[in-house]
Short mmCIF file of C-alpha atoms and ligand atoms in Angstrom, two decimals:
data_model
loop_
_atom_site.label_atom_id
_atom_site.label_comp_id
_atom_site.label_asym_id
_atom_site.label_seq_id
_atom_site.Cartn_x
_atom_site.Cartn_y
_atom_site.Cartn_z
CA MET A 1 11.12 -39.88 -14.76
CA SER A 2 8.51 -39.85 -11.47
CA ARG A 3 7.53 -42.66 -9.77
CA ARG A 4 4.73 -44.90 -10.17
CA ALA A 5 2.47 -46.23 -7.66
CA GLY A 6 1.25 -50.12 -7.88
CA ARG A 7 3.42 -53.34 -9.24
CA HIS A 8 3.50 -52.50 -13.17
CA PHE A 9 2.26 -55.82 -15.33
CA LEU A 10 5.41 -57.47 -17.05
CA GLN A 11 2.90 -59.40 -19.06
CA ILE A 12 5.58 -60.24 -22.59
CA PRO A 13 6.02 -64.16 -22.55
CA GLY A 14 9.15 -64.45 -21.21
CA PRO A 15 11.20 -63.09 -18.81
CA SER A 16 8.39 -64.21 -16.59
CA ASN A 17 6.99 -62.25 -13.19
CA ILE A 18 9.04 -64.05 -10.10
CA PRO A 19 7.03 -64.88 -7.35
CA ASP A 20 7.43 -63.15 -3.89
CA ARG A 21 8.88 -66.74 -2.58
CA VAL A 22 11.20 -67.55 -5.24
CA LEU A 23 12.52 -64.71 -5.24
CA ARG A 24 12.97 -64.77 -0.90
CA ALA A 25 14.95 -67.67 -1.96
CA MET A 26 17.55 -66.28 -3.84
CA ASP A 27 17.90 -63.07 -1.81
CA ARG A 28 20.80 -64.59 0.60
CA PRO A 29 24.51 -64.21 1.25
CA ILE A 30 26.65 -66.43 -0.86
CA ILE A 31 27.82 -70.69 -0.29
CA ASP A 32 31.34 -72.01 -1.12
CA HIS A 33 30.45 -74.31 -3.97
CA ARG A 34 32.95 -76.66 -3.37
CA GLY A 35 31.64 -77.03 0.39
CA PRO A 36 28.96 -79.32 1.24
CA GLU A 37 25.84 -76.95 1.36
CA PHE A 38 26.06 -76.90 -1.99
CA ALA A 39 26.66 -80.35 -2.36
CA LYS A 40 24.10 -81.01 -0.96
CA LEU A 41 21.46 -78.36 -2.65
CA ALA A 42 23.08 -79.03 -5.91
CA GLY A 43 22.58 -82.84 -5.45
CA ASP A 44 19.21 -83.01 -4.39
CA LEU A 45 18.10 -80.20 -7.13
CA LEU A 46 19.73 -82.65 -10.19
CA VAL A 47 17.07 -85.28 -8.96
CA GLU A 48 14.48 -82.96 -8.22
CA LEU A 49 15.00 -81.64 -12.25
CA ARG A 50 13.62 -84.58 -13.48
CA PRO A 51 10.25 -85.07 -13.07
CA ILE A 52 10.32 -81.36 -14.37
CA PHE A 53 11.40 -82.76 -17.87
CA GLY A 54 9.53 -85.74 -17.36
CA THR A 55 13.20 -87.63 -17.53
CA SER A 56 15.02 -89.97 -15.43
CA ASN A 57 18.26 -89.66 -16.81
CA PRO A 58 20.96 -86.77 -16.34
CA VAL A 59 19.18 -83.13 -16.90
CA MET A 60 22.59 -80.54 -17.34
CA VAL A 61 21.98 -77.31 -15.40
CA PHE A 62 24.82 -74.21 -17.50
CA PRO A 63 25.63 -70.76 -16.28
CA SER A 64 23.82 -69.08 -19.63
CA SER A 65 20.39 -67.81 -21.22
CA GLY A 66 18.62 -70.07 -22.87
CA THR A 67 21.39 -68.99 -26.33
CA GLY A 68 23.63 -71.32 -24.29
CA ALA A 69 21.46 -74.21 -23.92
CA TRP A 70 20.63 -74.29 -28.06
CA GLU A 71 24.99 -74.72 -28.44
CA ALA A 72 25.61 -77.05 -26.36
CA ALA A 73 23.13 -79.26 -27.68
CA ILE A 74 24.57 -78.69 -31.33
CA VAL A 75 27.94 -79.47 -29.75
CA ASN A 76 27.99 -81.95 -28.38
CA THR A 77 25.43 -84.20 -30.73
CA LEU A 78 26.60 -82.66 -33.79
CA GLU A 79 29.55 -82.30 -36.61
CA PRO A 80 30.69 -79.79 -38.47
CA GLY A 81 28.95 -81.33 -42.15
CA ASP A 82 25.91 -83.28 -40.34
CA ARG A 83 23.25 -82.46 -42.28
CA VAL A 84 19.61 -81.84 -39.77
CA VAL A 85 16.27 -81.09 -40.89
CA MET A 86 14.93 -78.01 -38.65
CA PHE A 87 10.60 -75.66 -38.88
CA GLU A 88 10.88 -72.67 -40.22
CA THR A 89 8.22 -71.77 -37.68
CA GLY A 90 9.00 -68.79 -36.06
CA GLN A 91 11.80 -66.28 -35.32
CA PHE A 92 13.51 -68.12 -32.11
CA ALA A 93 13.01 -71.83 -34.96
CA ALA A 94 15.26 -69.26 -37.16
CA LEU A 95 17.48 -67.62 -34.61
CA TRP A 96 18.39 -71.58 -33.82
CA LYS A 97 19.06 -72.00 -37.36
CA ARG A 98 21.20 -69.97 -37.78
CA MET A 99 23.62 -70.58 -35.26
CA ALA A 100 23.39 -74.48 -36.69
CA ASP A 101 24.54 -72.54 -39.80
CA LYS A 102 27.45 -70.34 -38.24
CA LEU A 103 29.05 -73.87 -36.32
CA GLY A 104 28.44 -75.50 -39.95
CA LEU A 105 25.63 -78.40 -39.84
CA GLU A 106 23.87 -78.87 -44.06
CA ILE A 107 20.32 -77.55 -42.95
CA ASP A 108 16.94 -78.84 -44.05
CA PHE A 109 14.90 -75.94 -43.51
CA ILE A 110 11.36 -76.50 -43.98
CA ALA A 111 9.37 -73.25 -44.39
CA GLY A 112 7.03 -72.08 -42.88
CA ASP A 113 3.94 -68.77 -42.60
CA TRP A 114 4.55 -69.21 -38.58
CA ARG A 115 1.02 -69.32 -38.24
CA ARG A 116 1.39 -73.14 -37.22
CA GLY A 117 3.63 -75.74 -35.68
CA ALA A 118 6.07 -77.77 -37.98
CA ASP A 119 4.63 -80.18 -40.30
CA ALA A 120 5.36 -83.79 -39.26
CA ALA A 121 3.92 -84.75 -43.00
CA GLN A 122 6.44 -83.66 -44.39
CA LEU A 123 9.62 -83.96 -42.33
CA GLU A 124 8.35 -87.95 -42.70
CA ALA A 125 8.55 -87.78 -46.45
CA ILE A 126 11.53 -85.66 -45.92
CA LEU A 127 12.56 -89.57 -43.78
CA ALA A 128 11.88 -91.59 -46.13
CA GLU A 129 14.14 -89.89 -49.51
CA ASP A 130 16.54 -90.83 -46.68
CA ARG A 131 16.94 -93.53 -47.57
CA SER A 132 21.69 -93.60 -46.11
CA GLN A 133 19.83 -91.63 -43.16
CA SER A 134 22.52 -88.89 -43.94
CA ILE A 135 19.90 -86.53 -41.69
CA LYS A 136 21.49 -86.59 -37.98
CA ALA A 137 19.09 -84.00 -36.14
CA VAL A 138 15.65 -83.58 -36.35
CA MET A 139 15.46 -80.04 -34.86
CA VAL A 140 12.32 -78.45 -33.34
CA VAL A 141 11.05 -75.77 -31.08
CA HIS A 142 8.50 -77.18 -29.08
CA ASN A 143 6.41 -73.72 -28.38
CA GLU A 144 7.67 -70.16 -31.61
CA THR A 145 7.23 -67.61 -28.54
CA SER A 146 8.01 -65.01 -31.67
CA THR A 147 3.81 -66.45 -32.85
CA GLY A 148 2.15 -68.33 -30.21
CA VAL A 149 2.02 -72.19 -31.71
CA THR A 150 2.35 -74.84 -29.82
CA THR A 151 3.80 -77.52 -32.08
CA ARG A 152 2.61 -81.24 -31.28
CA ILE A 153 6.17 -83.20 -30.13
CA PRO A 154 4.78 -86.53 -30.10
CA LEU A 155 3.67 -86.16 -33.52
CA ILE A 156 6.95 -85.40 -34.86
CA ARG A 157 7.96 -88.13 -32.51
CA GLU A 158 6.13 -89.96 -35.02
CA ALA A 159 7.56 -88.99 -37.74
CA LEU A 160 10.53 -90.46 -37.01
CA ASP A 161 9.14 -93.55 -35.90
CA LYS A 162 6.97 -94.53 -38.55
CA ALA A 163 10.22 -93.68 -41.02
CA GLN A 164 12.71 -95.86 -38.68
CA HIS A 165 15.05 -92.81 -39.14
CA PRO A 166 17.61 -93.21 -35.97
CA ALA A 167 18.37 -89.47 -35.94
CA LEU A 168 18.40 -87.99 -32.65
CA LEU A 169 15.24 -85.75 -32.14
CA MET A 170 16.28 -82.42 -30.48
CA VAL A 171 13.94 -79.98 -28.65
CA ASP A 172 13.55 -76.07 -27.76
CA THR A 173 11.49 -75.63 -24.56
CA ILE A 174 12.65 -72.48 -23.49
CA SER A 175 8.99 -71.28 -23.49
CA SER A 176 7.23 -74.00 -22.54
CA LEU A 177 8.51 -75.85 -19.83
CA GLY A 178 6.38 -75.44 -16.75
CA SER A 179 3.72 -74.59 -18.49
CA VAL A 180 2.65 -76.99 -20.88
CA GLU A 181 2.65 -80.81 -21.59
CA TYR A 182 5.71 -82.63 -21.65
CA HIS A 183 7.51 -86.25 -21.56
CA HIS A 184 11.24 -86.15 -22.45
CA ASP A 185 11.30 -90.23 -21.94
CA ALA A 186 7.93 -90.86 -23.02
CA TRP A 187 7.96 -88.69 -26.37
CA GLY A 188 11.52 -90.12 -27.34
CA VAL A 189 13.61 -86.96 -27.42
CA ASP A 190 17.21 -86.95 -26.93
CA VAL A 191 17.92 -83.26 -25.60
CA THR A 192 15.58 -81.12 -23.97
CA VAL A 193 16.61 -77.58 -24.62
CA SER A 194 15.11 -75.13 -22.06
CA CYS A 195 15.88 -72.39 -19.59
CA SER A 196 14.92 -70.27 -16.05
CA GLN A 197 13.62 -67.35 -17.05
CA LYS A 198 9.50 -68.25 -18.63
CA GLY A 199 7.16 -70.99 -17.09
CA LEU A 200 9.65 -71.71 -13.63
CA MET A 201 9.77 -68.68 -13.28
CA LEU A 202 12.82 -67.78 -12.24
CA PRO A 203 15.63 -63.98 -13.94
CA PRO A 204 17.37 -65.43 -16.95
CA GLY A 205 20.81 -67.12 -16.45
CA LEU A 206 19.82 -70.78 -15.46
CA GLY A 207 20.21 -73.32 -19.55
CA PHE A 208 19.08 -76.45 -18.89
CA ASN A 209 19.87 -79.60 -21.30
CA ALA A 210 17.83 -82.97 -20.41
CA VAL A 211 19.68 -86.26 -22.27
CA SER A 212 18.53 -90.04 -23.51
CA ASP A 213 21.01 -92.54 -23.91
CA LYS A 214 21.44 -92.16 -27.21
CA ALA A 215 22.13 -88.92 -27.51
CA LEU A 216 24.95 -89.62 -24.29
CA ALA A 217 25.86 -91.99 -26.73
CA ALA A 218 26.39 -89.34 -29.93
CA SER A 219 28.79 -87.34 -27.44
CA GLN A 220 30.24 -89.72 -26.62
CA ASP A 221 31.60 -90.66 -29.79
CA GLY A 222 31.25 -87.65 -31.16
CA GLY A 223 30.33 -83.94 -31.49
CA MET A 224 32.50 -80.82 -31.84
CA ARG A 225 34.94 -79.45 -30.16
CA ARG A 226 33.58 -77.65 -27.07
CA SER A 227 35.45 -76.80 -23.46
CA TYR A 228 32.31 -74.97 -21.65
CA TRP A 229 29.74 -76.81 -22.86
CA ASP A 230 31.29 -79.88 -22.52
CA TRP A 231 27.99 -82.47 -21.41
CA GLU A 232 31.58 -85.31 -20.12
CA GLU A 233 32.48 -82.58 -18.03
CA MET A 234 29.68 -81.19 -16.16
CA LEU A 235 27.70 -84.37 -15.97
CA LYS A 236 31.20 -86.06 -13.89
CA SER A 237 31.07 -83.27 -11.42
CA ASN A 238 28.03 -83.05 -11.31
CA GLY A 239 28.22 -86.68 -10.19
CA THR A 240 29.69 -85.27 -6.62
CA GLY A 241 27.22 -82.14 -6.11
CA PHE A 242 29.45 -80.27 -8.28
CA PHE A 243 30.15 -77.87 -10.96
CA PRO A 244 33.23 -77.34 -13.01
CA TYR A 245 33.17 -73.91 -13.08
CA SER A 246 31.18 -71.42 -10.64
CA PRO A 247 27.53 -72.27 -10.17
CA ALA A 248 24.58 -69.61 -10.36
CA THR A 249 24.39 -70.50 -7.09
CA ASN A 250 21.64 -67.57 -5.79
CA MET A 251 20.01 -68.94 -9.65
CA LEU A 252 19.87 -72.50 -7.43
CA PHE A 253 18.29 -71.82 -4.23
CA GLY A 254 15.79 -69.86 -6.55
CA LEU A 255 14.68 -73.09 -8.93
CA LYS A 256 14.39 -75.11 -6.56
CA GLU A 257 12.20 -72.78 -4.00
CA ALA A 258 10.31 -72.60 -8.41
CA ILE A 259 10.17 -76.16 -8.26
CA ALA A 260 8.23 -76.67 -5.62
CA LEU A 261 6.23 -74.02 -6.41
CA LEU A 262 5.32 -76.07 -9.34
CA ASN A 263 4.71 -78.90 -7.04
CA GLU A 264 2.66 -77.33 -3.93
CA GLU A 265 0.25 -77.30 -7.58
CA GLY A 266 0.74 -80.37 -8.75
CA LEU A 267 2.06 -80.27 -13.37
CA ASP A 268 -1.37 -81.31 -14.42
CA ASN A 269 -3.19 -78.32 -12.90
CA VAL A 270 -0.53 -75.59 -13.42
CA PHE A 271 -0.98 -77.06 -17.08
CA ALA A 272 -4.62 -76.41 -17.49
CA ARG A 273 -4.22 -73.66 -15.55
CA HIS A 274 -2.48 -71.80 -18.71
CA ASN A 275 -4.58 -73.27 -21.24
CA ARG A 276 -7.96 -71.72 -19.29
CA HIS A 277 -6.31 -68.35 -19.36
CA ALA A 278 -4.79 -69.27 -23.25
CA GLU A 279 -9.14 -69.96 -23.62
CA ALA A 280 -9.59 -66.65 -21.68
CA THR A 281 -7.78 -64.41 -24.20
CA ARG A 282 -7.96 -65.87 -26.84
CA ARG A 283 -12.24 -64.88 -26.78
CA ALA A 284 -11.59 -61.98 -25.86
CA VAL A 285 -8.94 -61.23 -28.66
CA THR A 286 -12.57 -63.18 -30.74
CA ALA A 287 -14.68 -60.11 -29.17
CA TRP A 288 -12.87 -58.11 -29.93
CA GLY A 289 -12.95 -58.60 -33.60
CA LEU A 290 -8.95 -59.59 -34.21
CA GLU A 291 -7.54 -62.02 -35.08
CA VAL A 292 -5.09 -64.82 -33.19
CA LEU A 293 -2.40 -65.38 -35.22
CA CYS A 294 -2.44 -68.80 -34.49
CA GLN A 295 -4.00 -70.40 -37.61
CA GLU A 296 -4.25 -73.84 -35.91
CA PRO A 297 -6.63 -74.87 -32.96
CA ALA A 298 -4.78 -78.14 -32.19
CA GLU A 299 -1.87 -75.63 -31.80
CA TYR A 300 -3.02 -72.60 -29.72
CA SER A 301 -0.18 -71.93 -26.97
CA PRO A 302 -0.70 -72.09 -23.98
CA VAL A 303 1.37 -69.81 -23.23
CA LEU A 304 0.95 -66.66 -24.34
CA THR A 305 -1.02 -64.64 -27.43
CA ALA A 306 -0.58 -62.79 -30.37
CA VAL A 307 -3.39 -61.10 -32.12
CA LEU A 308 -2.52 -59.86 -35.20
CA MET A 309 -3.59 -55.71 -35.58
CA PRO A 310 -5.60 -54.60 -38.66
CA ASP A 311 -4.16 -53.32 -41.71
CA GLY A 312 -2.78 -50.13 -41.05
CA ILE A 313 -2.21 -49.78 -37.17
CA ASN A 314 1.56 -50.44 -36.63
CA ALA A 315 1.43 -53.07 -33.00
CA ASP A 316 4.42 -51.56 -31.33
CA GLN A 317 2.67 -48.18 -31.56
CA VAL A 318 -0.54 -49.74 -29.64
CA ARG A 319 2.28 -51.32 -26.87
CA SER A 320 4.05 -47.66 -26.38
CA VAL A 321 0.37 -46.47 -25.24
CA ILE A 322 -0.74 -49.66 -22.69
CA LEU A 323 3.13 -48.81 -21.75
CA ASP A 324 2.65 -45.31 -20.65
CA ARG A 325 -1.42 -44.81 -20.17
CA PHE A 326 -1.70 -48.49 -18.28
CA ASP A 327 2.18 -49.00 -17.45
CA MET A 328 2.15 -52.59 -18.60
CA SER A 329 4.38 -53.81 -21.09
CA LEU A 330 3.11 -56.62 -23.72
CA GLY A 331 5.01 -58.68 -26.37
CA THR A 332 6.73 -56.80 -29.14
CA GLY A 333 6.75 -58.95 -33.13
CA LEU A 334 10.13 -60.03 -33.40
CA GLY A 335 12.03 -60.59 -37.27
CA LYS A 336 8.96 -60.30 -39.35
CA LEU A 337 5.88 -59.70 -38.03
CA ALA A 338 7.96 -56.27 -36.42
CA GLY A 339 4.86 -54.25 -36.48
CA LYS A 340 1.97 -56.37 -36.97
CA VAL A 341 1.82 -58.20 -33.66
CA PHE A 342 1.62 -57.92 -30.05
CA ARG A 343 2.51 -61.05 -27.97
CA ILE A 344 0.49 -61.56 -24.32
CA GLY A 345 2.00 -63.56 -21.93
CA HIS A 346 0.01 -65.25 -19.14
CA LEU A 347 2.17 -67.66 -18.29
CA GLY A 348 3.96 -68.46 -15.25
CA ASP A 349 3.66 -67.01 -11.58
CA PHE A 350 -0.17 -66.39 -13.17
CA ASN A 351 -4.39 -66.12 -12.30
CA ASP A 352 -6.97 -64.80 -12.98
CA LEU A 353 -7.21 -61.88 -12.36
CA SER A 354 -3.83 -60.76 -13.68
CA LEU A 355 -5.77 -61.91 -16.66
CA MET A 356 -8.54 -59.98 -16.17
CA GLY A 357 -5.92 -56.72 -15.21
CA THR A 358 -4.30 -58.17 -18.55
CA LEU A 359 -7.26 -57.63 -20.42
CA ALA A 360 -8.77 -54.80 -19.38
CA GLY A 361 -5.78 -52.54 -20.03
CA VAL A 362 -5.21 -54.11 -23.45
CA GLU A 363 -9.07 -53.17 -23.80
CA MET A 364 -8.76 -49.35 -23.00
CA GLY A 365 -4.95 -49.83 -24.65
CA LEU A 366 -7.48 -50.39 -27.97
CA ALA A 367 -9.70 -47.95 -27.61
CA VAL A 368 -7.09 -45.46 -26.60
CA ALA A 369 -4.83 -46.33 -29.62
CA GLN A 370 -8.33 -46.46 -31.86
CA VAL A 371 -7.57 -49.76 -33.10
CA PRO A 372 -11.34 -50.83 -34.66
CA HIS A 373 -12.70 -52.87 -32.84
CA LYS A 374 -15.51 -53.85 -30.96
CA ARG A 375 -15.79 -54.19 -26.76
CA GLY A 376 -16.29 -56.72 -24.77
CA GLY A 377 -13.28 -58.41 -24.97
CA VAL A 378 -12.59 -58.70 -20.71
CA GLN A 379 -16.72 -59.19 -19.96
CA ALA A 380 -15.44 -62.08 -22.61
CA ALA A 381 -12.73 -63.55 -20.80
CA MET A 382 -14.69 -63.18 -17.19
CA ASP A 383 -18.00 -65.14 -18.85
CA TYR A 384 -15.13 -67.72 -19.02
CA LEU A 385 -13.91 -67.21 -16.50
CA ALA A 386 -16.79 -67.32 -13.99
CA GLY A 387 -18.31 -69.78 -16.58
CA ASN A 388 -18.15 -73.37 -14.84
CA ASN A 389 -14.65 -74.70 -15.49
CA ARG A 390 -12.68 -73.06 -12.47
CA ALA A 391 -9.07 -73.35 -12.17
CA ALA A 392 -8.03 -76.56 -10.35
C1 PLP B 401 12.99 -66.93 -25.19
C2 PLP B 401 13.42 -68.01 -26.14
C3 PLP B 401 14.19 -68.40 -26.90
C4 PLP B 401 15.87 -67.46 -26.49
O1 PLP B 401 16.18 -67.79 -24.66
P1 PLP B 401 17.83 -67.03 -24.33
O2 PLP B 401 17.16 -66.97 -22.14
O3 PLP B 401 16.79 -65.85 -24.85
O4 PLP B 401 18.85 -66.97 -24.44
C5 PLP B 401 15.01 -69.17 -27.83
N1 PLP B 401 13.79 -70.05 -27.54
C6 PLP B 401 12.82 -70.52 -27.53
C7 PLP B 401 11.39 -70.65 -27.80
C8 PLP B 401 12.33 -69.31 -26.96
O5 PLP B 401 11.60 -68.05 -26.40
#
């Protein structure tokens, strides 16, 4: 392959682009993870992470992908045979369910059409019928990265409260944390699962669990056999600024910088910026005469937009044309959406002109790939961005 000048446009919904300041922060000699410099770094970080999750409780950091943090949430709190409720919001919900299955949980999987979020009314009905309170956890994906749909977690909490049900609430915020408003404590979440490579603008490699007192109590009395993922060992070591095994040291340098970036911008401004770019993207898609996959406006994702292709058009063919001609990667359709949608990531280290480059690449790609569409999506997005709604 010959060299391609200029920066590749990585517009998949995670891993997201890494800001230069974060790259520079990680480009350092390794330090002793049993020494005083590390204890200071980790001690500070474990506190600085809490407001990002909206919690004053501990947040644990595993050297893992998000999938590992899913497993940590389950094995510390649930036992084989425990009944849980999960929602079929898309591919990531289906994968978490498959893991729960493998670990021996009994799952009530609420069916969905992959075009809207978890249904709080259906949850409330199931919980109200569970008079023996045999359901131990409700597990939901906040931002379903395969579909571009964001479930309203406060409505899920409300369903638990209305049914006065004691089940734990576990939320996957892997693609929402640091991009979409979220409050672990205020929303009554028991375990928040997340990881590093989406809104936190880092490479893959860190998995997170934020935990409530109730989740910690459940882990003390129960959970499954576990070792690597054991919260108790992690919290014991973390108490002194260390880890029970080698931490991902240089990723932690990067995490510290990423948190600084979020705080310098202000989390509320970060969330507003994501909402604004998502709205501009939807205006472009609508102007092209194409369809946004998400069907519930209150659940549009601030992080990504999945675009449905007209019948007879293979979305992966369009993606491949765009990669080849314009050096831009878009997200592929996952699971049953394979070939039917492409996903535009508009998250992380991203601004108005990154969005305009992205949308111009898509509009040119639609033309080159001969997808039936109208022109003017880029213009519609520009009109919105240049209009009466400045970035915060
Ligand atoms: C990316 C993603 C995952 C998987 O995370 P890995 O780091 O690839 O293990 C899980 N859930 C959601 C919502 C995601 O976006």
